[in-house]
Coordinates of C-alpha atoms and ligand atoms in Angstrom, one line a residue:
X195 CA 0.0 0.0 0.0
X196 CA 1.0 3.6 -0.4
X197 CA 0.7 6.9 1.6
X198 CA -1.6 8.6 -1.3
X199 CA -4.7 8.1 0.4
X200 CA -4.0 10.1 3.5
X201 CA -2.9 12.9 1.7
X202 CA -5.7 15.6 1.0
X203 CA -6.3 16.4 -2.4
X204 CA -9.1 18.6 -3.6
X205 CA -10.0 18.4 -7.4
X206 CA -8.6 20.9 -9.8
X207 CA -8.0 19.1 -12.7
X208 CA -10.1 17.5 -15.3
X209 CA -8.1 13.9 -15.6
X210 CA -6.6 12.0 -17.2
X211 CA -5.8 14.0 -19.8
X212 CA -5.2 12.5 -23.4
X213 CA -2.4 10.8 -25.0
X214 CA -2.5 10.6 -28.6
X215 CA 0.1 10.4 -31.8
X216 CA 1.2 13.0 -33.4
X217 CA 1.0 11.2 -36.9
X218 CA 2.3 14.7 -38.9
X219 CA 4.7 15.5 -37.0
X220 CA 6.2 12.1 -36.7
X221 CA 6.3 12.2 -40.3
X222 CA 7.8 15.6 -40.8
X223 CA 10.7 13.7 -38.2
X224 CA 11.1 10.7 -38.7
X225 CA 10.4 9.3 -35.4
X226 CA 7.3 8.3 -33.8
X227 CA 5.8 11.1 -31.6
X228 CA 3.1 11.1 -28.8
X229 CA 1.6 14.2 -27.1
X230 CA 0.1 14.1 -23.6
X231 CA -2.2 16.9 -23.3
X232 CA -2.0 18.5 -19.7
X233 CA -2.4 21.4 -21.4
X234 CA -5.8 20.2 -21.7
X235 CA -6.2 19.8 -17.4
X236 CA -9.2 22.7 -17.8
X237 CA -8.0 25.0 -14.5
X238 CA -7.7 28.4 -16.3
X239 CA -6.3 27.7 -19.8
X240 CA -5.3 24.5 -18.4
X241 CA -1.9 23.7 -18.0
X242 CA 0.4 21.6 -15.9
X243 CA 0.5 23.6 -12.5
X244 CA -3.0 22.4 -11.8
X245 CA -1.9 18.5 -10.9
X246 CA 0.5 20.1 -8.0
X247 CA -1.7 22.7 -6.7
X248 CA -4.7 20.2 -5.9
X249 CA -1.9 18.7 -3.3
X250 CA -0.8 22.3 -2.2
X251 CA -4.4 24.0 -2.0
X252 CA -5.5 21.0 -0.3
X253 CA -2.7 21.0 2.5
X254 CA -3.4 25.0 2.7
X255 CA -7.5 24.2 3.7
X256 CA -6.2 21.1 5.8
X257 CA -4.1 23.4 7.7
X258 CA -6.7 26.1 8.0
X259 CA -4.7 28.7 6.1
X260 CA -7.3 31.6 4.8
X261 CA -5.1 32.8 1.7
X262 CA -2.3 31.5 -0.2
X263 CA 1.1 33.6 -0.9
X264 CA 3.3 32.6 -3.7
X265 CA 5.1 34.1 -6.8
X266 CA 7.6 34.1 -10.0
X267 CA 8.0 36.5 -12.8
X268 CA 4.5 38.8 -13.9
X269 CA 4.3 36.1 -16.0
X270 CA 4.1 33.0 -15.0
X271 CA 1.7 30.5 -15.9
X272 CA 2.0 29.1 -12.1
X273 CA 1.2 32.2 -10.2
X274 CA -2.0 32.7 -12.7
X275 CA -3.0 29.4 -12.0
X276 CA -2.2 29.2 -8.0
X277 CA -4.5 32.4 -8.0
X278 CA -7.3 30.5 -9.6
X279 CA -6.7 27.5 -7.6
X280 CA -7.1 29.5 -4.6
X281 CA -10.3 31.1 -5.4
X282 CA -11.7 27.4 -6.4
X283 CA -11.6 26.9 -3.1
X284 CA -11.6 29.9 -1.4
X285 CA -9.0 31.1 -0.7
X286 CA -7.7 34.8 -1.1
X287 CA -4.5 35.1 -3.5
X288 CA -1.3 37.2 -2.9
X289 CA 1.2 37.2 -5.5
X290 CA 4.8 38.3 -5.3
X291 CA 6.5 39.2 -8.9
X292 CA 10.2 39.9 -8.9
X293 CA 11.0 43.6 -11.0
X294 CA 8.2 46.3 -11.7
X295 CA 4.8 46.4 -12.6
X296 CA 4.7 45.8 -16.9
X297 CA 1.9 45.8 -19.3
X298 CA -1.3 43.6 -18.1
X299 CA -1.2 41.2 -20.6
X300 CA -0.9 37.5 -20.8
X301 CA -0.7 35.8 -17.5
X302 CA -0.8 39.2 -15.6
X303 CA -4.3 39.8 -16.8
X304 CA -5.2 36.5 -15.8
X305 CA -4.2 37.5 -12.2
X306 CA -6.4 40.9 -11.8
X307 CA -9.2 39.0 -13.3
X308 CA -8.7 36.5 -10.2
X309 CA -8.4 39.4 -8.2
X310 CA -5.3 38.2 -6.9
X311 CA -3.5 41.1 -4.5
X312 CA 0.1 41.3 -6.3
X313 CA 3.2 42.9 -5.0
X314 CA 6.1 43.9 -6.7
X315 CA 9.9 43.4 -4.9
X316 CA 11.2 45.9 -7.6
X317 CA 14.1 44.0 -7.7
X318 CA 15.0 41.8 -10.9
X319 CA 16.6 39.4 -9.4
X320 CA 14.4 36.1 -9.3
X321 CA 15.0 35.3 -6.1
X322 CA 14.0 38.1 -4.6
X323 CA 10.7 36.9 -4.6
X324 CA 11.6 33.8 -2.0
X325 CA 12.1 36.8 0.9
X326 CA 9.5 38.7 0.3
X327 CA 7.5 35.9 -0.2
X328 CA 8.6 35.3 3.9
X329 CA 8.3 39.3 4.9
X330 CA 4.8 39.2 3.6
X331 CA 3.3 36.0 5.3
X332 CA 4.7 37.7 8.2
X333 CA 3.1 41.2 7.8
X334 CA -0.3 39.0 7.2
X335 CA 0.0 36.8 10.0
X336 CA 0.4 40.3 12.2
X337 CA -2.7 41.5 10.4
X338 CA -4.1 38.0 12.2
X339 CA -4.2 36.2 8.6
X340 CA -3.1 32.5 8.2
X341 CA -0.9 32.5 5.2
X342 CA 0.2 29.4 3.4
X343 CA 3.6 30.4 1.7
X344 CA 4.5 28.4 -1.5
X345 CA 7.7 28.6 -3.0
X346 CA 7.9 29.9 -6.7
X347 CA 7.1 27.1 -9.0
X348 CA 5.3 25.0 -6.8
X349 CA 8.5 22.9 -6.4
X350 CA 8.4 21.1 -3.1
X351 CA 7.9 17.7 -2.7
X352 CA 4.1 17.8 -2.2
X353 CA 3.8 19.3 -5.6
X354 CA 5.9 17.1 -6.8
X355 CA 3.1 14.5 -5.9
X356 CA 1.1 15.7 -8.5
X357 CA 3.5 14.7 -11.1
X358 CA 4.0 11.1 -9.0
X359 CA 0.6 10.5 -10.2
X360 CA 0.6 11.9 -13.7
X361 CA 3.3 9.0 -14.3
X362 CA 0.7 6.9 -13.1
X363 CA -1.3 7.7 -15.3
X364 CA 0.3 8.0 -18.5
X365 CA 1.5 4.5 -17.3
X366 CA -1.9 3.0 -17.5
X367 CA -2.2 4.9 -20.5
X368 CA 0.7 3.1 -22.7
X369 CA -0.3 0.0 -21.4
X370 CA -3.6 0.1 -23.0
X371 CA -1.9 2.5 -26.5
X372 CA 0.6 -0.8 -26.7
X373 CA 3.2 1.7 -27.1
X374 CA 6.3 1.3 -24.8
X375 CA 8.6 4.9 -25.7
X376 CA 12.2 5.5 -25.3
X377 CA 11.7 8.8 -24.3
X378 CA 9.2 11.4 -22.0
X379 CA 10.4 14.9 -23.3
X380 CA 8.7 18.0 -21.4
X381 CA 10.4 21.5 -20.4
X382 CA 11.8 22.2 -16.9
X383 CA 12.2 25.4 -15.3
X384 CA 11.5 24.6 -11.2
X385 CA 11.8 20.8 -11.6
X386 CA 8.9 19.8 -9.6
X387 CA 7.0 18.1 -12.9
X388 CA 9.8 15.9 -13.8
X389 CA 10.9 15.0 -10.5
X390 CA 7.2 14.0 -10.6
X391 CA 7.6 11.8 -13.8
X392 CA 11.4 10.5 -12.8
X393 CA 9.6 9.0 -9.2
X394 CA 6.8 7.9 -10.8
X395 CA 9.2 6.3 -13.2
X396 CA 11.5 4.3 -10.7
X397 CA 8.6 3.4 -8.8
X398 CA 6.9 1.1 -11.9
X399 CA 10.2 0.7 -13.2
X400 CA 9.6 2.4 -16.8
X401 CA 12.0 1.5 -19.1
X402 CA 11.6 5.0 -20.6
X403 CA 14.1 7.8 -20.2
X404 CA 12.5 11.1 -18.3
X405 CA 14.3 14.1 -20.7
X406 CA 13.6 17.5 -19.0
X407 CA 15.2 20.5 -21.2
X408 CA 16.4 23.1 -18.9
X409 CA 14.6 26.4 -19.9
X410 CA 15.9 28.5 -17.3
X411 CA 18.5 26.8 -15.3
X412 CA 21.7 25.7 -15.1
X413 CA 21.5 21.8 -15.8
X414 CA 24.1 20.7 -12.5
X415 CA 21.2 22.5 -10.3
X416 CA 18.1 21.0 -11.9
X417 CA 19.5 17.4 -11.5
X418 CA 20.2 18.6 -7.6
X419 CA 16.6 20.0 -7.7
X420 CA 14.8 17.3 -9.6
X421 CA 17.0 14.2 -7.5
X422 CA 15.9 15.8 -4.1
X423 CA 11.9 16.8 -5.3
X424 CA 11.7 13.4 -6.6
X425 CA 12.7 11.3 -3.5
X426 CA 10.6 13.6 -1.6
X427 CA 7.8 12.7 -3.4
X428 CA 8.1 9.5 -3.3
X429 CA 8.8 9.4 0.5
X430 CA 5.8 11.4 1.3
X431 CA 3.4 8.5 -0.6
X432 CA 6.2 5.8 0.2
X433 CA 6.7 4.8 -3.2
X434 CA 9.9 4.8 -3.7
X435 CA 11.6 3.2 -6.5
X436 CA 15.7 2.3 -7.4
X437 CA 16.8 5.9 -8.0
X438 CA 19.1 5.9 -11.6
X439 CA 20.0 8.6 -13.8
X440 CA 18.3 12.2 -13.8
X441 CA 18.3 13.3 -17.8
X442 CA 18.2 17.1 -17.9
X443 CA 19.5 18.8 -21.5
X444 CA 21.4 21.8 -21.5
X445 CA 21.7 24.9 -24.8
X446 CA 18.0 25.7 -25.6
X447 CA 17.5 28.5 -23.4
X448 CA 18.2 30.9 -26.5
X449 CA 18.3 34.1 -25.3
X450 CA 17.3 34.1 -22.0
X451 CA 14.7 32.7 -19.2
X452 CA 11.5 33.7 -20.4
X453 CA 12.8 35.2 -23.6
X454 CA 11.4 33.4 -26.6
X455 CA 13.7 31.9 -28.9
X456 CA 14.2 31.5 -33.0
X457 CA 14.8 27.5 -32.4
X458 CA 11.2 27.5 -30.4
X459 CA 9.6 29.6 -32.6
X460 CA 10.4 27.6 -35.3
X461 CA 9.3 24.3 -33.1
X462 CA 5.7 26.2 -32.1
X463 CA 5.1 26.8 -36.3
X464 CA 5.7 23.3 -36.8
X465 CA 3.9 22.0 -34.3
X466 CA 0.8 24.6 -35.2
X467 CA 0.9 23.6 -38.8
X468 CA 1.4 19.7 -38.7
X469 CA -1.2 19.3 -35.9
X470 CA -3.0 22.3 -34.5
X471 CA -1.8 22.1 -31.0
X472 CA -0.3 25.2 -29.1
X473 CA 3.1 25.4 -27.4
X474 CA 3.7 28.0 -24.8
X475 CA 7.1 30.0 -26.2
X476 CA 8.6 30.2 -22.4
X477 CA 8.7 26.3 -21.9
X478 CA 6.9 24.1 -24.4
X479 CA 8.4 25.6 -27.5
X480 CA 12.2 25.5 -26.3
X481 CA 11.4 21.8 -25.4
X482 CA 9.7 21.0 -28.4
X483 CA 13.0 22.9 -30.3
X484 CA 14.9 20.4 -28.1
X485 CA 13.4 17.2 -29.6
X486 CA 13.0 18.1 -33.4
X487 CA 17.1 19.2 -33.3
X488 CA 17.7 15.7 -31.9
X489 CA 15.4 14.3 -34.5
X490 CA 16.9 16.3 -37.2
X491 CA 20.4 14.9 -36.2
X492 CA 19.7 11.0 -35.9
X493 CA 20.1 11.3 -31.7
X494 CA 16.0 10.7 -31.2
X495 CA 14.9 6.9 -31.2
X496 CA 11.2 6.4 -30.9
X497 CA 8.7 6.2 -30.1
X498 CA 8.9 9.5 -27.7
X499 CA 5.8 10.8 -25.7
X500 CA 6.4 14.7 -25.6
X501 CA 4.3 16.3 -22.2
X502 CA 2.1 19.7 -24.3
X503 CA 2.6 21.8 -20.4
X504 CA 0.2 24.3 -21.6
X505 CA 0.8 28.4 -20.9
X506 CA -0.8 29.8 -23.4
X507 CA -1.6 32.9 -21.8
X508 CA 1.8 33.9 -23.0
X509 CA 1.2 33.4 -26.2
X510 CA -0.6 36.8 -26.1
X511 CA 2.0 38.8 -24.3
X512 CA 4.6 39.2 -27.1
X513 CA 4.6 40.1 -30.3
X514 CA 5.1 38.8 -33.4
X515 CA 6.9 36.6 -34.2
X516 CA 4.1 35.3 -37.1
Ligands
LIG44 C1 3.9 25.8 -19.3 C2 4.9 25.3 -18.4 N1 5.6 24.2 -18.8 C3 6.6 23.6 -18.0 C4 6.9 24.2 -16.8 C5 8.0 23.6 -16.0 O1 7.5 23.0 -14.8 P1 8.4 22.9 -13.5 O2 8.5 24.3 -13.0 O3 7.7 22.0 -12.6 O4 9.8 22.4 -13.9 C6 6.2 25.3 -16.3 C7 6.5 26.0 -15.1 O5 6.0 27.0 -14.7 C8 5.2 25.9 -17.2 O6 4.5 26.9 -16.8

């Protein structure tokens, strides 16, 4: 037996989301490719945030916490979607952004429509966000408010649960697809979703590789990150499997965290064109750029199941590049 049943959990996510082939796009690469859809998971514009929050929201109501304090960059597809998570279930949201205020588009507009309460540390550093995230839940707890802090991302090991199961349930999902891949690609910025996949992974003992491309940090710490989240995880359900290799890829940040890039751009038109499904250019796209260069230079055997992660939202906060 496992420890998943005394965890509380309230439902976010419309699951399981589908897998399906990709039969244009394997064609335009040569190799066999499989999408799972969490953007299709239906909290906001979907997306794959809402798995962990249904862990985090629930340990926030469990704990009697009345409002839920996290944060990123203005626009993150997490912070949008922990302030619609919260108001699911009641709970007020408080956003922290690293920087200054910008224009309210994309996922930034998403957050005043949930009426989230957003502060700015006007300070670009990234991390600022992490103290702030502290000095507020401390102001509110002196205003006699029970804050539940979550780090940016949603990267602890409870999160990381979420993913645990999505593993899960792909896994069920191959078995009845006959299809046994070489390969789960998806983007990692915080590492909570393919620690996630990786426990999930060594618990059934997939013979598949979990392949996160690093959109935003420097690979050494996103094996640290992803090793740690992922034993975590598994500890808090007690399903823990024989840890092996953590597969993170390095070089398709492009220009920066955040900052689209040519190489995604290019993977987002092809994936558009061959077969009409959306890839966020922050995370998706440079993951998606990721794969079709390895296909492009004989290093992709199939079949590979790519994870679609969903943030649209930004989508409509640059412009161009079509
Ligand atoms: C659309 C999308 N894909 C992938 C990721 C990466 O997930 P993680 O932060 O768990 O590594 C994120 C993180 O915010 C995301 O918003």
């Amino acid at each position: 037996m496992n420890g998943l049943d005394a965890l509380p959990r309230v439902p976010l996510a419309t699951l399981p989301t589908p897998l399906h082939p990709a039969p244009r796009l394997s064609a335009e690469l040569g190799v066999d490719v499989w999408f799972k859809r969490d953007d299709l998971t239906g909290l906001g514009l979907g997306g794959n945030k809402a798995r962990g929050l249904e862990f985090l929201v629930a340990d926030a109501m469990e704990r009697g916490c009345d409002c839920i304090v996290t944060g990123a960059g203005e626009q993150s597809n997490w912070a949008a979607l922990a302030a619609l998570a919260a108001r699911r279930c009641g709970l007020e949201p408080h956003l922290v952004f690293y920087g200054t205020p910008g224009r309210p588009v994309g996922n930034l507009l998403l957050d005043r429509w949930a009426g989230a309460t957003i502060h700015y540390t006007r300070d670009a550093e990234r991390s600022s966000v992490d103290r702030t995230i502290d000095e507020l839940c401390a102001r509110l707890r002196r205003a006699g408010r029970r804050p539940y802090a979550i780090p940016r991302g949603g990267a602890t090991a409870l999160g990381a649960v979420g993913y645990l199961l999505a593993g899960l349930e792909l896994d069920s999902q191959l078995h009845e697809a006959g299809l046994k891949p070489a390969t789960l690609w998806l983007a990692t910025g915080s590492c909570g979703t393919q620690a996630g996949l990786v426990a999930a992974a060594r618990w059934l003992g997939s013979a598949y590789r979990v392949v996160g491309v690093s959109v935003s940090r420097p690979v050494r710490e996103c094996l640290q990150r992803v090793a740690h989240l992922s034993d975590g995880a598994a500890d808090l359900v007690a399903m823990r499997g024989e840890a092996d290799d953590v597969h993170v890829l390095d070089g398709y940040i492009g220009p920066g965290y955040g900052k689209p890039s040519d190489a995604g751009d290019e993977a987002t038109a092809l994936v558009a064109r061959t077969e009409g499904i959306l890839l966020d250019p922050v995370f998706g796209a440079k993951a998606m750029a990721a794969l079709i260069a390895h296909a492009r230079s004989d290093r992709l055997e199939g079949p590979v199941v790519f994870l679609v992660t969903g943030g649209s939202a930004t989508l409509f906060a640059r412009k161009g590049p079509v």
